[in-house]
Coordinates of C-alpha atoms in Angstrom, one line a residue:
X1 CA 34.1 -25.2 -20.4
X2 CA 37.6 -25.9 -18.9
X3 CA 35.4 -28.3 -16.1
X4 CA 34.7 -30.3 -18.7
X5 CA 37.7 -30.4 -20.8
X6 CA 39.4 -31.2 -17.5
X7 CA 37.8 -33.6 -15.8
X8 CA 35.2 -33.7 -12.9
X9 CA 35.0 -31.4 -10.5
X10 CA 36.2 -31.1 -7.5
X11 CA 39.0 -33.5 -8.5
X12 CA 42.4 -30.5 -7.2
X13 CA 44.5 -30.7 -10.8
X14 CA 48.2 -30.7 -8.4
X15 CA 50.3 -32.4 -10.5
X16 CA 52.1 -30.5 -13.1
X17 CA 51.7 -33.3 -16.1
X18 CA 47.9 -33.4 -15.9
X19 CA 47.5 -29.9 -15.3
X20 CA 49.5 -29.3 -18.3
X21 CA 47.3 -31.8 -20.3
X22 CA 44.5 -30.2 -19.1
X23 CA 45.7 -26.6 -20.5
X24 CA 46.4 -27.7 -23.6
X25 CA 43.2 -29.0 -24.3
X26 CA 41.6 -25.6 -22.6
X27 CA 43.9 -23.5 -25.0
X28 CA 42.5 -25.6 -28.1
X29 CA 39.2 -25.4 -27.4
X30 CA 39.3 -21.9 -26.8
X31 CA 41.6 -21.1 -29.7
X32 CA 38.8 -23.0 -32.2
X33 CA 36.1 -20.9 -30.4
X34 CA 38.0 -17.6 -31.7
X35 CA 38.5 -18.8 -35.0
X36 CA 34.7 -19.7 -35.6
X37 CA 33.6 -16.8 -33.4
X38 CA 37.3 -14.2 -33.4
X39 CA 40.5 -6.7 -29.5
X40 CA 38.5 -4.6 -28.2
X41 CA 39.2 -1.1 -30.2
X42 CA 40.0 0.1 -26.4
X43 CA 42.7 -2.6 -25.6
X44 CA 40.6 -4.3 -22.7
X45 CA 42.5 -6.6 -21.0
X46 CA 41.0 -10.4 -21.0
X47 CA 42.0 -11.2 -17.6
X48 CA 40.7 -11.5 -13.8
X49 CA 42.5 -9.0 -11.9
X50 CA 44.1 -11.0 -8.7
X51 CA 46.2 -8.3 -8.0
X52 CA 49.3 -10.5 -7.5
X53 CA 52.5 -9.7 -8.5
X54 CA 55.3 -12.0 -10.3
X55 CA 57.5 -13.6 -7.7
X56 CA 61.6 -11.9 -7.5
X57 CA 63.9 -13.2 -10.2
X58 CA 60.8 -15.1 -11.5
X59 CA 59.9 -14.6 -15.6
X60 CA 56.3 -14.9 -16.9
X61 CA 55.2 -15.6 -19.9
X62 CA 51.6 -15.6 -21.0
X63 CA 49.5 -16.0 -24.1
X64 CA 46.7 -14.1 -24.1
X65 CA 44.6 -13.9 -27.4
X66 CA 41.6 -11.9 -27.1
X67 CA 38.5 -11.8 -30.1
X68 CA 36.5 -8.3 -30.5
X69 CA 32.9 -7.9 -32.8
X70 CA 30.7 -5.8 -33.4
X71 CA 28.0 -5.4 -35.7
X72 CA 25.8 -2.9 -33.9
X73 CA 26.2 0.9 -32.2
X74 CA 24.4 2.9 -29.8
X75 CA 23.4 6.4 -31.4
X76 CA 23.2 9.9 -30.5
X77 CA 19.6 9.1 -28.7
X78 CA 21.6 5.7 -27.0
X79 CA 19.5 3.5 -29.6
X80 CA 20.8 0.4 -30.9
X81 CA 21.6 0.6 -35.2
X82 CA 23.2 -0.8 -37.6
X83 CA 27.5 -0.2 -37.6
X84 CA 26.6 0.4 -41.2
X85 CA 24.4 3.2 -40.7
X86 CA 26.0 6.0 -41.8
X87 CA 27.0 3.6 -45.5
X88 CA 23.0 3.6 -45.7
X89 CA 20.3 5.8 -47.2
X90 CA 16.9 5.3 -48.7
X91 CA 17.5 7.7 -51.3
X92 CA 21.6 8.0 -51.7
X93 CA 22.4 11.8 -53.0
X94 CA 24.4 14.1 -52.0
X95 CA 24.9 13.5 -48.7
X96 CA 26.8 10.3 -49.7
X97 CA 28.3 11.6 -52.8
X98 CA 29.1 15.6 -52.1
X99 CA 31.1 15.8 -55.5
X100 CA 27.3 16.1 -57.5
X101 CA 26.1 19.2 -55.4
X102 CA 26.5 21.4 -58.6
X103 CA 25.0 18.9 -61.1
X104 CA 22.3 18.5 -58.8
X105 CA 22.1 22.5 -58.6
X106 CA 22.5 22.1 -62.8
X107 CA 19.7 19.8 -63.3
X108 CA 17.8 22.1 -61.0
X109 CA 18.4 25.1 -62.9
X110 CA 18.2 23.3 -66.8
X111 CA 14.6 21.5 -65.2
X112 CA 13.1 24.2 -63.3
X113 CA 12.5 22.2 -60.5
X114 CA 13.8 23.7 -57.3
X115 CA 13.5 20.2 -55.5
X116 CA 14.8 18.0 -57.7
X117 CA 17.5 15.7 -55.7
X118 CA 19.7 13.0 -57.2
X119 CA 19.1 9.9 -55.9
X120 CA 21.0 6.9 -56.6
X121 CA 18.8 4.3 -55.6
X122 CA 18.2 2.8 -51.8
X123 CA 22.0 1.5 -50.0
X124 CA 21.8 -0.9 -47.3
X125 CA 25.9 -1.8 -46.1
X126 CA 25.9 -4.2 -43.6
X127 CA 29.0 -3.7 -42.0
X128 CA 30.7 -6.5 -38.9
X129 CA 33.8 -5.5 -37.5
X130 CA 36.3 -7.7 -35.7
X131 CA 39.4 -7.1 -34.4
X132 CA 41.9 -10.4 -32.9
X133 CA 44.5 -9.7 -30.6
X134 CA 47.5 -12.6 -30.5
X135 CA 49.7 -11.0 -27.8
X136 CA 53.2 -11.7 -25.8
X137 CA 53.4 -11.0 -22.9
X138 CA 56.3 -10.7 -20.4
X139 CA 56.3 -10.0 -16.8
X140 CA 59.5 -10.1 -14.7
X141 CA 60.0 -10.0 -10.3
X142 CA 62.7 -7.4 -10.0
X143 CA 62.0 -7.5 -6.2
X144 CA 59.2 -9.1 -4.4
X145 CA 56.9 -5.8 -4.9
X146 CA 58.1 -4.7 -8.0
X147 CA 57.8 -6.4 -11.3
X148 CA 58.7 -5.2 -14.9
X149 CA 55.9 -6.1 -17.6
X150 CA 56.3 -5.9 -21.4
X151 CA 53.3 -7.0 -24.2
X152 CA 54.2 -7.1 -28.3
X153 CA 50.4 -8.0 -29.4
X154 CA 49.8 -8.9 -33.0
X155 CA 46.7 -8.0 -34.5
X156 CA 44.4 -8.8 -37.3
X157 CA 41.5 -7.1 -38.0
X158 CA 38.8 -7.3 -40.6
X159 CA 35.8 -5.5 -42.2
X160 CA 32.9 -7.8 -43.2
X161 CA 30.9 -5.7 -45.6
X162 CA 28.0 -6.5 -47.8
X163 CA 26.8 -3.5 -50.0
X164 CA 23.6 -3.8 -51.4
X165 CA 21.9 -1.8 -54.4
X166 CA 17.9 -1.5 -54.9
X167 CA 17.7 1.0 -57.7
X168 CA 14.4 0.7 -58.6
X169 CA 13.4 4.3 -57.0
X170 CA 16.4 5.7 -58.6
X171 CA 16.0 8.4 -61.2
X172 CA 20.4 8.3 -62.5
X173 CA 22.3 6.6 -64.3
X174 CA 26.1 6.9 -65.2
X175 CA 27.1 10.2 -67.1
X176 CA 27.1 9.3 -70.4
X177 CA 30.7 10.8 -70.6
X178 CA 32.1 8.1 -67.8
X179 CA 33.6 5.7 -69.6
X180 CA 31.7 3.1 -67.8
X181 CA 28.6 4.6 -69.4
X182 CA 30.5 2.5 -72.6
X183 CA 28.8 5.6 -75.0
X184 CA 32.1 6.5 -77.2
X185 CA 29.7 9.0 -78.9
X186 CA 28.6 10.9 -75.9
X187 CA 31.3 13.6 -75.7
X188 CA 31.2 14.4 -79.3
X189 CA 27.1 15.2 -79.2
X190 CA 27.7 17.3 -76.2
X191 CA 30.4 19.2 -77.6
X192 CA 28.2 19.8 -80.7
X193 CA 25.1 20.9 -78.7
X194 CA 27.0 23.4 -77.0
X195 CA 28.8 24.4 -79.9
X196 CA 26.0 25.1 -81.9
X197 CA 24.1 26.4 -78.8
X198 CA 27.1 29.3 -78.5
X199 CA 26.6 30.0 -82.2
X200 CA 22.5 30.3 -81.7
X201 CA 23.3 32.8 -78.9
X202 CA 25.7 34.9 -81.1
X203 CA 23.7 35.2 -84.0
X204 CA 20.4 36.3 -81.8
X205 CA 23.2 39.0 -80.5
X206 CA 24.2 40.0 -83.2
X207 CA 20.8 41.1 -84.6
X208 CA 20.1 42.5 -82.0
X209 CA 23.1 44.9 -82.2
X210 CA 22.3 45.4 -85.4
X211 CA 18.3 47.1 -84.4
X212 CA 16.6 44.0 -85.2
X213 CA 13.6 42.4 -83.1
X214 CA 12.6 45.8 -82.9
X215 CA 15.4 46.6 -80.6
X216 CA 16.4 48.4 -78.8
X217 CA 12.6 48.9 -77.1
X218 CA 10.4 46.1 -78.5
X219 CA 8.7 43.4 -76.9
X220 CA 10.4 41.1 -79.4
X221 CA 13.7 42.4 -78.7
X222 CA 13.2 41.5 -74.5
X223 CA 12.3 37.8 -75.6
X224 CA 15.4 37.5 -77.5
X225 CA 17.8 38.6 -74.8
X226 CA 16.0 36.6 -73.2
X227 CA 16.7 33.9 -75.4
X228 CA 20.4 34.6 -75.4
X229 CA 20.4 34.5 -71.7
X230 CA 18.8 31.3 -71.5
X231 CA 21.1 29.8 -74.1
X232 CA 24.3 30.6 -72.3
X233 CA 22.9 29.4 -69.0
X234 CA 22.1 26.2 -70.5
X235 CA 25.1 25.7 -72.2
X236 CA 27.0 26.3 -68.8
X237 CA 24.8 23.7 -67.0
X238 CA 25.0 21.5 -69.6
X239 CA 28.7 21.8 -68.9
X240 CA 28.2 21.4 -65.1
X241 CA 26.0 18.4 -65.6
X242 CA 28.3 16.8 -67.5
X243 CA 31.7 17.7 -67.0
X244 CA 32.4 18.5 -70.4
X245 CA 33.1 21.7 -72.4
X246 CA 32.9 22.9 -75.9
X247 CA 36.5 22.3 -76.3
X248 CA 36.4 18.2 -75.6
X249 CA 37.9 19.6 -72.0
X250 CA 37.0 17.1 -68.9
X251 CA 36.8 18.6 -65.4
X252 CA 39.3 17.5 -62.8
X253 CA 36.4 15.8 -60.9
X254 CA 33.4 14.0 -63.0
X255 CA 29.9 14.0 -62.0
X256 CA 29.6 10.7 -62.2
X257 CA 25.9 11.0 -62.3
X258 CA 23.4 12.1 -64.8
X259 CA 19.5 11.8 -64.6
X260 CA 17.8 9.3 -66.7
X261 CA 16.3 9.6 -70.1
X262 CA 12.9 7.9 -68.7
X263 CA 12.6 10.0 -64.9
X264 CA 11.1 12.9 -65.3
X265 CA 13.8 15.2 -64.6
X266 CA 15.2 13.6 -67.6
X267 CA 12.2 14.5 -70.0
X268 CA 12.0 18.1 -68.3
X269 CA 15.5 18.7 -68.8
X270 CA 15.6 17.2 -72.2
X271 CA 12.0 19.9 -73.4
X272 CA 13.8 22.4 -71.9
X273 CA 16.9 22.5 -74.4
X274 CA 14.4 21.2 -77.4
X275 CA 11.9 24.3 -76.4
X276 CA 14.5 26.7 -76.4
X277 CA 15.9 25.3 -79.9
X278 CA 12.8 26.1 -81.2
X279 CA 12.5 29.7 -80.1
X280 CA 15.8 30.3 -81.0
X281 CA 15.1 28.6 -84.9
X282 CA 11.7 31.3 -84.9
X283 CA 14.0 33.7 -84.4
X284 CA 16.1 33.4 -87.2
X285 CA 19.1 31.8 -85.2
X286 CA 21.3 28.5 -86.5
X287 CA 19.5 25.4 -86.2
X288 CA 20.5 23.8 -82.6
X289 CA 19.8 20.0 -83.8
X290 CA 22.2 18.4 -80.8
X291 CA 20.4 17.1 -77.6
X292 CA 22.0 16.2 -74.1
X293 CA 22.5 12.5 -74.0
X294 CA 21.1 10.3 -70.9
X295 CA 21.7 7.2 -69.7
X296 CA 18.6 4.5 -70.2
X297 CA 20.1 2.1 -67.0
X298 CA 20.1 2.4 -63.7
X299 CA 23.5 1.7 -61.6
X300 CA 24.4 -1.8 -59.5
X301 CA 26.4 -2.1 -56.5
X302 CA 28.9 -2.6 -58.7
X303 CA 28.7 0.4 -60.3
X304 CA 28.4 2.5 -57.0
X305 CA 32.3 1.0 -56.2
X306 CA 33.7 1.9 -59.3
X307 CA 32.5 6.1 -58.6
X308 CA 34.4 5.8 -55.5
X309 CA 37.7 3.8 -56.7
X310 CA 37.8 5.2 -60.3
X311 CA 40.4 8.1 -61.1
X312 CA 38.1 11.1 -62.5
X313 CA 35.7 10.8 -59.7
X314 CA 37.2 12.7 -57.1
X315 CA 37.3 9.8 -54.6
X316 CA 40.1 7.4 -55.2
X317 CA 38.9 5.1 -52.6
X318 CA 38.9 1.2 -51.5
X319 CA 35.3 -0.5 -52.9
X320 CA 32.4 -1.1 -50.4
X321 CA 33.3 -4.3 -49.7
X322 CA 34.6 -7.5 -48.2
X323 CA 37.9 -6.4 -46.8
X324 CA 40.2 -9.8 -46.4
X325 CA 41.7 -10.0 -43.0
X326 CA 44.6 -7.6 -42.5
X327 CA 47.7 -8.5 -39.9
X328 CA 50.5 -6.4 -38.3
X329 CA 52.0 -5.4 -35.2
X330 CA 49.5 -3.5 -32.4
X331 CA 50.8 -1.0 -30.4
X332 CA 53.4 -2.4 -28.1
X333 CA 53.9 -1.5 -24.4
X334 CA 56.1 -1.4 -21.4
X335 CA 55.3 -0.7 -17.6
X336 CA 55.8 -1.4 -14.0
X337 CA 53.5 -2.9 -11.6
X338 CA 53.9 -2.1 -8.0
X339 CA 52.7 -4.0 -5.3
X340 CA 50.8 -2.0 -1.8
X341 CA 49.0 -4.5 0.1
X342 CA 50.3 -7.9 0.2
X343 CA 47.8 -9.3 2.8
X344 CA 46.8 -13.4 2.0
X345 CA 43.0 -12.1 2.5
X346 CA 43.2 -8.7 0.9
X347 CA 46.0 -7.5 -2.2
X348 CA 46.1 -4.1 -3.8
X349 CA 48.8 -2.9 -6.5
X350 CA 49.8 -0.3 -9.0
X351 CA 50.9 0.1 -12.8
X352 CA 51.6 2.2 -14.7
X353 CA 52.2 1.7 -18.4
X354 CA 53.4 3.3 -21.6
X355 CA 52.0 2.8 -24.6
X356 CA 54.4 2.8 -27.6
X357 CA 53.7 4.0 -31.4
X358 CA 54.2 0.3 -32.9
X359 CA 50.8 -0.3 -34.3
X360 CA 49.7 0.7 -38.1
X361 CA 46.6 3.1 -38.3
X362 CA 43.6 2.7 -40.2
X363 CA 43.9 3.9 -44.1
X364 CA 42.1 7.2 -44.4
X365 CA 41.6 5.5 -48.4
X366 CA 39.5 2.7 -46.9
X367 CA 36.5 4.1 -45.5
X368 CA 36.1 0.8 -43.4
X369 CA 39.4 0.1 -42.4
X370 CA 40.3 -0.9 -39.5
X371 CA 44.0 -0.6 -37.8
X372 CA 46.1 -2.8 -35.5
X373 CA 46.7 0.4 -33.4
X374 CA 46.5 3.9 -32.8
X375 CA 50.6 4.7 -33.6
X376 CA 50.4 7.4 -30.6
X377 CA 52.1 7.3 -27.2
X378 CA 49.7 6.7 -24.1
X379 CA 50.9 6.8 -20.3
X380 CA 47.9 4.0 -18.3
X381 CA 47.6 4.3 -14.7
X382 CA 46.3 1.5 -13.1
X383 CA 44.6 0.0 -9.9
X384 CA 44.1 -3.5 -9.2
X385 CA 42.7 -4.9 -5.7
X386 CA 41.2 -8.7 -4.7
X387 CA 39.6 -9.2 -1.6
X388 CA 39.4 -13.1 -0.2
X389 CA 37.8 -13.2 3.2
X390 CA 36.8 -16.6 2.7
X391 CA 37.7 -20.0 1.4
X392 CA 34.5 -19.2 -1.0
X393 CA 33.6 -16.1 -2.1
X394 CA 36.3 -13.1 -3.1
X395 CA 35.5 -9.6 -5.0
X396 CA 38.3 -7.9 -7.1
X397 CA 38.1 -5.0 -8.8
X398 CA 40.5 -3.0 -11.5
X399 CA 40.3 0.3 -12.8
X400 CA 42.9 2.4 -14.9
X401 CA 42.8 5.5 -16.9
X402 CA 44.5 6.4 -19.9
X403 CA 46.0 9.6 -21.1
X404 CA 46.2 9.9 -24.6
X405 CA 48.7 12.2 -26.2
X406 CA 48.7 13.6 -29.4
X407 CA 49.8 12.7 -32.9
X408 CA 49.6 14.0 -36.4
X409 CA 48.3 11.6 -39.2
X410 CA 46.5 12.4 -42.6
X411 CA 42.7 12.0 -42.8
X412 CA 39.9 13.1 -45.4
X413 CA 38.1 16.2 -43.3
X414 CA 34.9 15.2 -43.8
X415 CA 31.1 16.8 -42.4
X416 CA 30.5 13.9 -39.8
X417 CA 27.2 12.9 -41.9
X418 CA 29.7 12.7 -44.9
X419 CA 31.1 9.2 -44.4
X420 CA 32.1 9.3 -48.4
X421 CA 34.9 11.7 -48.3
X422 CA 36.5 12.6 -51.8
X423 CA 40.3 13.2 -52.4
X424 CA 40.5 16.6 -52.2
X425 CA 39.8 16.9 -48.1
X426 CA 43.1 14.4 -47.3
X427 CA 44.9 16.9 -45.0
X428 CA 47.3 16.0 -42.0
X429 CA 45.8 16.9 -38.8
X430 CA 46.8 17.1 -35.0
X431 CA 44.4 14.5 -33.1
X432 CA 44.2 14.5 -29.8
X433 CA 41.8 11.2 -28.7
X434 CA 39.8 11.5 -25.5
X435 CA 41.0 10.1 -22.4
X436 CA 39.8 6.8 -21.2
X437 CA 38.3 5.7 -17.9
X438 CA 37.8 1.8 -17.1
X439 CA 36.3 0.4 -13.8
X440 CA 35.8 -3.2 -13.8
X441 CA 34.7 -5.4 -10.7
X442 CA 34.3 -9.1 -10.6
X443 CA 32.8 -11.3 -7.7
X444 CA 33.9 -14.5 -7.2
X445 CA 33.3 -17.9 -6.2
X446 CA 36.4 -20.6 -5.2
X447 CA 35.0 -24.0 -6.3
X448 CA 38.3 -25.3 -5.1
X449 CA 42.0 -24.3 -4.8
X450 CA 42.4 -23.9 -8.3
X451 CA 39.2 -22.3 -10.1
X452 CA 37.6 -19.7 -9.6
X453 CA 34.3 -18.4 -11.8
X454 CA 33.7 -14.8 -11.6
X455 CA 31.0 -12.1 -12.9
X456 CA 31.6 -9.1 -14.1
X457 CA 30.9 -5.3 -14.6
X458 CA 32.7 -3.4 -16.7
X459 CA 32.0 1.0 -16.6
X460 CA 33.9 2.4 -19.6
X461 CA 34.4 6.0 -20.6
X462 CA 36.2 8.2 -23.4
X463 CA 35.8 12.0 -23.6
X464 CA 35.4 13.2 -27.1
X465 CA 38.7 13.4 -29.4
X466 CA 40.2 16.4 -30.3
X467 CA 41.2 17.6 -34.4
X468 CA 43.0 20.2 -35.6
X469 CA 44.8 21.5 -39.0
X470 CA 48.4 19.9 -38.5
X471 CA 51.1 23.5 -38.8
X472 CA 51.2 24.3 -42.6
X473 CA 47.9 22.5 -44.1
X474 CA 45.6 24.4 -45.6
X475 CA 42.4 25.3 -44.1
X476 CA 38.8 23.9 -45.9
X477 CA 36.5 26.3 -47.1
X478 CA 33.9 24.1 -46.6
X479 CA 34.7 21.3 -43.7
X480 CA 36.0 22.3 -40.0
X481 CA 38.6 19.7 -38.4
X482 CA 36.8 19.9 -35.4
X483 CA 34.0 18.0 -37.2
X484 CA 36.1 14.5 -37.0
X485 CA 35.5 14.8 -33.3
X486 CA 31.9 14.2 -33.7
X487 CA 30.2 11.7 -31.6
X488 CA 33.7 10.2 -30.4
X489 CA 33.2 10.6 -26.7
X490 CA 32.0 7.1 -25.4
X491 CA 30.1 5.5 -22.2
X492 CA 29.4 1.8 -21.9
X493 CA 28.2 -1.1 -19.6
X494 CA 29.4 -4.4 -19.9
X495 CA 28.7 -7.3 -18.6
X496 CA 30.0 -10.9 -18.5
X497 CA 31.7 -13.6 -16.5
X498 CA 34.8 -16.2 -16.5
X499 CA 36.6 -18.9 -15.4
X500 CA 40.3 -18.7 -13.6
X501 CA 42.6 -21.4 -13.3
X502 CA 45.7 -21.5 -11.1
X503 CA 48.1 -24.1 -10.0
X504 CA 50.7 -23.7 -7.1
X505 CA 51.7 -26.7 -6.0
X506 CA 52.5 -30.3 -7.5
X507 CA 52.4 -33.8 -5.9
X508 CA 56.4 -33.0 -4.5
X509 CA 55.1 -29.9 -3.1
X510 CA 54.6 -26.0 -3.7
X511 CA 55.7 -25.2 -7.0
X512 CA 55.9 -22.1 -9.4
X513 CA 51.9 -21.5 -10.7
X514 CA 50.2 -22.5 -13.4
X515 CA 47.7 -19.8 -14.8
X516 CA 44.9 -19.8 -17.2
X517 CA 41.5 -18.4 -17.6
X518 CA 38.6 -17.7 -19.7
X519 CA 36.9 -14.5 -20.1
X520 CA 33.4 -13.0 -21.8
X521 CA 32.0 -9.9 -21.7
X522 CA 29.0 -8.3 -23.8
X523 CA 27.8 -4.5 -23.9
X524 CA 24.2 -3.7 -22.5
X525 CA 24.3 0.0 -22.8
X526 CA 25.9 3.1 -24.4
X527 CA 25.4 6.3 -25.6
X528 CA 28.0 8.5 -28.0
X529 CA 26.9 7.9 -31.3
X530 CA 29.2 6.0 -33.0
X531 CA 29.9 3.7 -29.7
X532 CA 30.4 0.1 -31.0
X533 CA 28.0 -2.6 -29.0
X534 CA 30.3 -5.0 -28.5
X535 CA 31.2 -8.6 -27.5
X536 CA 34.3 -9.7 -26.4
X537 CA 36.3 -13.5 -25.7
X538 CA 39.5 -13.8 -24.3
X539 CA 41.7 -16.4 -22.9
X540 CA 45.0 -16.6 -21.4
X541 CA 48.3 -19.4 -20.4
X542 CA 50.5 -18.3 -18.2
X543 CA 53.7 -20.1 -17.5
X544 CA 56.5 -18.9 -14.6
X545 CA 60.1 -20.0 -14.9
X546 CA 63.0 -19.0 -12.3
X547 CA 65.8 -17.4 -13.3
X548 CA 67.9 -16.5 -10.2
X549 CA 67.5 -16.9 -6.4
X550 CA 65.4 -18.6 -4.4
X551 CA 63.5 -21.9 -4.3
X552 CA 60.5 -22.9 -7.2
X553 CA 58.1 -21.7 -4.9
X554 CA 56.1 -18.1 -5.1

């Protein structure tokens, strides 16, 4: 792209003016590619690693904006699905919404029907995640093999979502109590059926204490404690089912769900309470003229975000949805570089680097979200070599690996097939996150004394992240810590390619460089689980100024 933005090759760019034309109109390009294209989640650096090191007493500043998306993953089984996956179900139930497990278990109990599941109707979320990188970055010569580095990136990230409904398999609608369900008269005929349910119950006990029903030994006497039984259990189940006692009394949490009048869950669980009414009124018991009310609708999309960002739901959540773009600071970093080998055919060097706790997390409310950083300390120790035993071809290679330490942040503890997390699992937890392992190499080919267009391999690895009940949180009966580690330990292949740029002289002689360079890379393979298949677009300026001894030269 830069050949052509430039000018035909092999025309050298020497002189400072055009080269600086030239780079301007390589930086807008680029820039406009980001913007209708748009950092890689593991901070990979978009640069050719030429293992050179920043001239004494020399300040450089670069530019180097990087766009990261993904809209795919490798699974468990290293087969490429959706990144929405885990948003998705055929039949959503329980295993997207745990707060119905006991109206499910209700409707199980009130219908008979030991396999009865809810299901909410078939979710597809498509889900694209990209993350852009605008960093600063400083480098500094302290002496001619030792040079002081600095980056301050600033990142926005962004979650494309579409959440789609198709409720035509599904057998719910909204709990009639829900004041969605826009039924002002629901609580009041609940509260009656159980009311009048209680006082059916009583008065078949009471006749029964009296020697009626030939009790204590008759056959008629068995069916009405039977009857009395069965009363009670529906009236509790009822109560499960709907959240609602005799009283008027909500539950802390809502079942937001109820089966519909029409399914057939809704017609067995609707005979069931008119049966027993019946056998109840034959035996002399208050009439129980009350029924459970059902909702006649199915839900929307629409519908599906308000359970998960309305208040009596248990989840208290961000929507399914679009999420606009989101900016702050990344996680900052300082570090040395440290120069071994400073051969013209053959260059090797050091680094190491701290990163600092700058960056903002992702929300543990937004079950999408993104963050600009981790906000953890990481110490990077790094290797960078380039190899030139020609005036054509040259191989360079990089590889670093990251320790990261710990931290303690709040999360919703979650089964790791349990993406939907209510309020009630938000504890703060100790999270360690895996190490990191990147090897990168990149042959080369000099077209002339300033590009050079490389390919590359990239070999990344993370180990599985660590969780842990932070001192002084209470432990889940239900939900380990340990499951938020799930599937976090990563392996990848990337390929890709570039252009570098650089400029040392001018038409008055050897001057400070010029630098800039193009860089894309795409993942081919993984395996992990939840490892993001990625494509990545980076670009860098660099510009060198002089600030103490010496001549302009390198």
């Amino acid at each position: 792209m830069s050949l052509l933005l430039c000018g035909r090759f092999p025309r050298p760019m020497t002189h400072p003016t055009r080269a600086s034309r030239c780079l301007v109109r390589v930086a807008a390009a680029l820039a406009a590619t980001a913007i209708v294209a748009g950092t890689d989640a593991s901070n990979a650096r978009a640069q050719y690693p030429d293992a050179r090191l920043v001239p004494r007493g020399v300040l450089r500043i670069s530019f180097e904006p990087q766009y990261w998306n993904a809209r795919e993953r490798f699974d468990a089984a290293d087969n490429v699905e959706a990144l929405g996956t885990d948003f998705s179900d055929s039949t959503a139930g329980v295993r997207l919404f745990p707060t119905i497990a006991l109206s499910e278990q209700a409707v199980r109990s009130l219908t008979g029907d030991s396999a009865y599941a809810t299901n909410a109707g078939a979710f597809r979320t498509t889900l694209e995640a990209d993350v852009r990188r605008f960093p600063l970055e400083l480098h500094f010569g302290i002496t001619d093999w030792l040079s002081l580095s600095a980056s301050v990136p600033f990142v926005t990230t962004r979650s494309q979502v579409s959440f789609v409904v198709d409720s035509t398999s599904s057998n719910v609608g909204w709990n009639q109590i829900a004041s969605q369900a826009g039924n002002a008269a629901a609580l009041g005929e609940i509260q009656a059926l159980l009311t009048q349910l209680e006082a059916a119950a009583q008065s078949v006990e009471a006749q029964i204490s009296a020697g009626g029903y030939d009790c204590p030994a008759g056959p008629i006497c068995d069916q009405a404690r039977s009857a009395v039984t069965r009363a009670r259990q529906i009236a509790l189940d009822v109560t499960t089912l709907s959240g609602a006692d005799a009283a008027g009394n909500l539950s802390t949490v809502l079942p937001p769900f109820a089966p519909l009048a029409s399914s057939s869950s809704g017609l067995a669980l609707l005979a069931t309470i008119q049966n027993l009414a019946v056998e109840l009124q034959t035996l002399g018991a208050p009439a129980v003229t009350a029924t459970l009310p059902l909702p006649n609708g199915r839900l929307a999309a629409d519908d599906i975000n308000g359970v998960l960002t309305g208040a009596g739901f248990g989840y208290e959540a961000s929507p399914l949805q679009f999420s606009k773009l989101r900016q702050a600071l990344g996680d900052a970093a300082v570090g040395l570089r440290i120069g071994l080998l400073r051969k013209r055919q053959l260059r090797t060097l050091v680094s190491t680097t701290v990163r600092l706790p700058t960056g903002t997390r992702d929300l543990p409310d937004h079950f999408t979200d993104i963050g600009s950083g981790d906000r953890q300390m990481d110490v990077i120790m790094g290797l960078e070599a380039a190899w030139e035993p020609g005036a054509f071809l040259a191989l360079a290679a990089g590889a670093s690996y990251t320790l990261q330490l710990a931290d303690n942040l709040p999360r919703r503890v979650t089964a790791h097939d349990q993406p939907l997390a209510p309020l009630d699992t938000r504890a703060d937890v100790e999270r360690n996150l895996g190490d990191e392992l990147r090897i990168g190499v990149f042959p080369s080919l000099r077209l002339n004394d300033s590009f050079v267009v490389y390919g590359s391999m990239h070999y990344y690895r993370k180990s599985a992240d660590g969780f842990a009940l932070s001192s002084g949180a209470q432990p889940s009966a239900t939900v380990d810590p340990a499951d938020l580690g799930f599937e976090t330990e990563r392996r990848t292949l990337s390929f890709g390619g570039g252009i570098a740029y650089r400029a040392t002289s001018a038409r008055s002689g050897p001057t400070l460089p010029v630098e800039a360079g193009i860089d894309y890379r795409a993942t081919f393979s993984g395996s992990g689980g939840q490892t993001p298949k990625s494509t990545t677009l980076g670009f860098y300026l660099r510009l060198f100024w002089r600030l103490f001894g010496g001549a302009a030269t390198e």
